[in-house]
PDB file of C-alpha atoms in Angstrom:
ATOM      1  CA  MET A   1      -8.514   3.199  25.339  1.00  0.00           C
ATOM      2  CA  ALA A   2      -8.046   4.585  21.862  1.00  0.00           C
ATOM      3  CA  ASP A   3     -10.163   6.789  19.621  1.00  0.00           C
ATOM      4  CA  CYS A   4     -11.143   5.986  16.062  1.00  0.00           C
ATOM      5  CA  ASP A   5      -9.551   8.583  13.784  1.00  0.00           C
ATOM      6  CA  LEU A   6     -12.680   8.864  11.617  1.00  0.00           C
ATOM      7  CA  CYS A   7     -15.705   8.708  13.906  1.00  0.00           C
ATOM      8  CA  GLY A   8     -14.069   9.460  17.278  1.00  0.00           C
ATOM      9  CA  VAL A   9     -15.544   6.510  19.186  1.00  0.00           C
ATOM     10  CA  ALA A  10     -13.399   5.394  22.143  1.00  0.00           C
ATOM     11  CA  ILE A  11     -12.750   1.640  22.159  1.00  0.00           C
ATOM     12  CA  PRO A  12     -10.122  -0.618  23.770  1.00  0.00           C
ATOM     13  CA  THR A  13      -8.499  -1.644  20.468  1.00  0.00           C
ATOM     14  CA  VAL A  14      -8.431   0.077  17.091  1.00  0.00           C
ATOM     15  CA  VAL A  15      -7.371  -1.447  13.786  1.00  0.00           C
ATOM     16  CA  PRO A  16      -4.051   0.021  12.600  1.00  0.00           C
ATOM     17  CA  VAL A  17      -4.088   1.550   9.108  1.00  0.00           C
ATOM     18  CA  ARG A  18      -0.940   2.906   7.440  1.00  0.00           C
ATOM     19  CA  VAL A  19      -1.671   6.361   6.030  1.00  0.00           C
ATOM     20  CA  PHE A  20       0.648   8.480   3.892  1.00  0.00           C
ATOM     21  CA  LYS A  21       0.114  12.082   4.974  1.00  0.00           C
ATOM     22  CA  PRO A  22       1.603  14.624   2.558  1.00  0.00           C
ATOM     23  CA  LYS A  23       2.196  17.049   5.419  1.00  0.00           C
ATOM     24  CA  TYR A  24       4.562  14.549   7.087  1.00  0.00           C
ATOM     25  CA  GLU A  25       6.051  12.822   4.020  1.00  0.00           C
ATOM     26  CA  HIS A  26       9.627  13.853   4.926  1.00  0.00           C
ATOM     27  CA  SER A  27       9.342  12.854   8.586  1.00  0.00           C
ATOM     28  CA  TYR A  28       7.428   9.616   7.930  1.00  0.00           C
ATOM     29  CA  PRO A  29       8.289   8.438   4.385  1.00  0.00           C
ATOM     30  CA  HIS A  30       6.807   4.988   5.077  1.00  0.00           C
ATOM     31  CA  GLY A  31       3.524   6.405   6.359  1.00  0.00           C
ATOM     32  CA  MET A  32       1.942   6.950   9.755  1.00  0.00           C
ATOM     33  CA  TRP A  33      -0.350   4.636  11.682  1.00  0.00           C
ATOM     34  CA  GLN A  34      -3.932   5.739  12.253  1.00  0.00           C
ATOM     35  CA  GLY A  35      -6.548   3.734  14.138  1.00  0.00           C
ATOM     36  CA  LEU A  36     -10.046   2.822  12.964  1.00  0.00           C
ATOM     37  CA  CYS A  37     -12.899   1.102  14.742  1.00  0.00           C
ATOM     38  CA  GLU A  38     -14.326  -1.973  13.003  1.00  0.00           C
ATOM     39  CA  GLY A  39     -17.384  -0.017  11.845  1.00  0.00           C
ATOM     40  CA  CYS A  40     -15.286   2.590  10.020  1.00  0.00           C
ATOM     41  CA  LEU A  41     -12.941  -0.113   8.711  1.00  0.00           C
ATOM     42  CA  ASN A  42     -15.894  -2.023   7.247  1.00  0.00           C
ATOM     43  CA  ALA A  43     -17.393   1.177   5.797  1.00  0.00           C
ATOM     44  CA  GLY A  44     -14.070   1.988   4.127  1.00  0.00           C
ATOM     45  CA  LYS A  45     -13.809  -1.551   2.755  1.00  0.00           C
ATOM     46  CA  LYS A  46     -17.352  -1.293   1.370  1.00  0.00           C
ATOM     47  CA  ALA A  47     -16.522   2.021  -0.343  1.00  0.00           C
ATOM     48  CA  HIS A  48     -13.282   0.536  -1.731  1.00  0.00           C
ATOM     49  CA  ASP A  49     -15.158  -2.452  -3.179  1.00  0.00           C
ATOM     50  CA  ALA A  50     -17.852  -0.215  -4.669  1.00  0.00           C
ATOM     51  CA  LEU A  51     -15.171   1.937  -6.293  1.00  0.00           C
ATOM     52  CA  ALA A  52     -13.475  -1.166  -7.722  1.00  0.00           C
ATOM     53  CA  GLU A  53     -16.769  -2.364  -9.247  1.00  0.00           C
ATOM     54  CA  SER A  54     -17.729   0.947 -10.834  1.00  0.00           C
ATOM     55  CA  PRO A  55     -14.878   3.450 -10.866  1.00  0.00           C
ATOM     56  CA  SER A  56     -15.880   7.068 -10.502  1.00  0.00           C
ATOM     57  CA  CYS A  57     -13.719  10.145 -10.644  1.00  0.00           C
ATOM     58  CA  GLY A  58     -15.065  11.417  -7.300  1.00  0.00           C
ATOM     59  CA  THR A  59     -14.964  15.043  -6.251  1.00  0.00           C
ATOM     60  CA  ALA A  60     -11.881  17.178  -5.682  1.00  0.00           C
ATOM     61  CA  GLY A  61     -11.066  18.243  -2.148  1.00  0.00           C
ATOM     62  CA  VAL A  62      -9.086  17.447   0.991  1.00  0.00           C
ATOM     63  CA  CYS A  63      -9.142  13.855   2.283  1.00  0.00           C
ATOM     64  CA  ASP A  64     -10.634  13.583   5.786  1.00  0.00           C
ATOM     65  CA  PHE A  65      -8.107  10.870   6.713  1.00  0.00           C
ATOM     66  CA  CYS A  66      -4.721  11.917   5.323  1.00  0.00           C
ATOM     67  CA  GLY A  67      -5.245  15.577   4.418  1.00  0.00           C
ATOM     68  CA  ALA A  68      -4.127  15.164   0.794  1.00  0.00           C
ATOM     69  CA  ILE A  69      -5.684  17.233  -1.956  1.00  0.00           C
ATOM     70  CA  ALA A  70      -7.103  14.570  -4.256  1.00  0.00           C
ATOM     71  CA  GLN A  71     -10.177  13.089  -5.893  1.00  0.00           C
ATOM     72  CA  LEU A  72     -12.404  11.981  -3.003  1.00  0.00           C
ATOM     73  CA  HIS A  73     -14.994   9.271  -2.569  1.00  0.00           C
ATOM     74  CA  ASP A  74     -17.867   9.265  -0.075  1.00  0.00           C
ATOM     75  CA  VAL A  75     -17.771   6.820   2.828  1.00  0.00           C
ATOM     76  CA  THR A  76     -20.799   6.577   5.111  1.00  0.00           C
ATOM     77  CA  ILE A  77     -19.830   5.977   8.735  1.00  0.00           C
ATOM     78  CA  SER A  78     -21.761   5.837  11.996  1.00  0.00           C
ATOM     79  CA  ARG A  79     -20.682   8.680  14.295  1.00  0.00           C
ATOM     80  CA  PRO A  80     -21.503   8.541  18.036  1.00  0.00           C
ATOM     81  CA  SER A  81     -24.050  11.095  19.197  1.00  0.00           C
ATOM     82  CA  PHE A  82     -25.063  11.907  22.762  1.00  0.00           C
ATOM     83  CA  SER A  83     -28.624  12.757  21.762  1.00  0.00           C
ATOM     84  CA  LYS A  84     -29.303   9.930  19.299  1.00  0.00           C
ATOM     85  CA  GLY A  85     -26.771   7.250  20.237  1.00  0.00           C
ATOM     86  CA  ALA A  86     -25.346   7.190  16.709  1.00  0.00           C
ATOM     87  CA  GLU A  87     -26.024   8.959  13.450  1.00  0.00           C
ATOM     88  CA  ASP A  88     -24.859   8.391   9.902  1.00  0.00           C
ATOM     89  CA  ASP A  89     -22.235  10.771   8.585  1.00  0.00           C
ATOM     90  CA  THR A  90     -20.353  10.967   5.318  1.00  0.00           C
ATOM     91  CA  VAL A  91     -16.594  11.424   5.185  1.00  0.00           C
ATOM     92  CA  GLN A  92     -14.588  11.826   2.025  1.00  0.00           C
ATOM     93  CA  LEU A  93     -11.486   9.711   1.509  1.00  0.00           C
ATOM     94  CA  CYS A  94      -8.932   9.542  -1.292  1.00  0.00           C
ATOM     95  CA  LYS A  95      -8.118   6.393  -3.268  1.00  0.00           C
ATOM     96  CA  LYS A  96      -4.795   5.901  -1.436  1.00  0.00           C
ATOM     97  CA  CYS A  97      -6.557   5.845   1.934  1.00  0.00           C
ATOM     98  CA  LEU A  98      -9.233   3.475   0.636  1.00  0.00           C
ATOM     99  CA  ASP A  99      -6.471   1.150  -0.617  1.00  0.00           C
ATOM    100  CA  SER A 100      -4.751   1.303   2.789  1.00  0.00           C
ATOM    101  CA  ILE A 101      -8.052   0.538   4.520  1.00  0.00           C
ATOM    102  CA  ASP A 102      -8.554  -2.439   2.186  1.00  0.00           C
ATOM    103  CA  GLU A 103      -5.108  -3.806   3.118  1.00  0.00           C
ATOM    104  CA  ALA A 104      -5.744  -3.246   6.830  1.00  0.00           C
ATOM    105  CA  HIS A 105      -9.151  -4.949   6.538  1.00  0.00           C
ATOM    106  CA  ALA A 106      -7.558  -8.056   4.985  1.00  0.00           C
ATOM    107  CA  ALA A 107      -4.867  -8.171   7.695  1.00  0.00           C
ATOM    108  CA  TRP A 108      -7.462  -7.635  10.455  1.00  0.00           C
ATOM    109  CA  GLU A 109      -9.719 -10.427   9.174  1.00  0.00           C
ATOM    110  CA  LYS A 110      -6.707 -12.754   8.919  1.00  0.00           C
ATOM    111  CA  GLN A 111      -5.662 -11.887  12.484  1.00  0.00           C
ATOM    112  CA  LYS A 112      -9.195 -12.475  13.807  1.00  0.00           C
ATOM    113  CA  ALA A 113      -9.345 -15.862  12.062  1.00  0.00           C
ATOM    114  CA  GLU A 114      -5.979 -16.873  13.539  1.00  0.00           C
ATOM    115  CA  ASP A 115      -7.032 -15.747  17.028  1.00  0.00           C
ATOM    116  CA  GLU A 116     -10.307 -17.656  16.747  1.00  0.00           C
ATOM    117  CA  HIS A 117      -8.462 -20.755  15.558  1.00  0.00           C
ATOM    118  CA  GLU A 118      -6.033 -20.587  18.509  1.00  0.00           C
ATOM    119  CA  HIS A 119      -8.881 -20.451  21.042  1.00  0.00           C
ATOM    120  CA  HIS A 120     -10.539 -23.614  19.752  1.00  0.00           C
TER     121      HIS A 120
END
């Protein structure tokens, strides 16, 4: 079992996303791997596409995914809740993380299509 690094849900398989964390740039110059559930991956992809359609400057702060101080963009995710089952929450991600999520989304969709093709 693995936990999603954004919403915390425990699932058997997470989608790997390469993240460049400023805190570890000397130890991991090529980035670190974080895991996202499909819900958070899709939410990040949606936010990335919305940003591409109508660019906004965002708000300054610390990215919830990589910890960089940057211009941030809101991403609405579904966070597990014991009392309600799930509730919407907003995390703020930088453009670099949204780009990484977009790349991971494309690779994940390609992998799913290949797996589906092999089973038929």
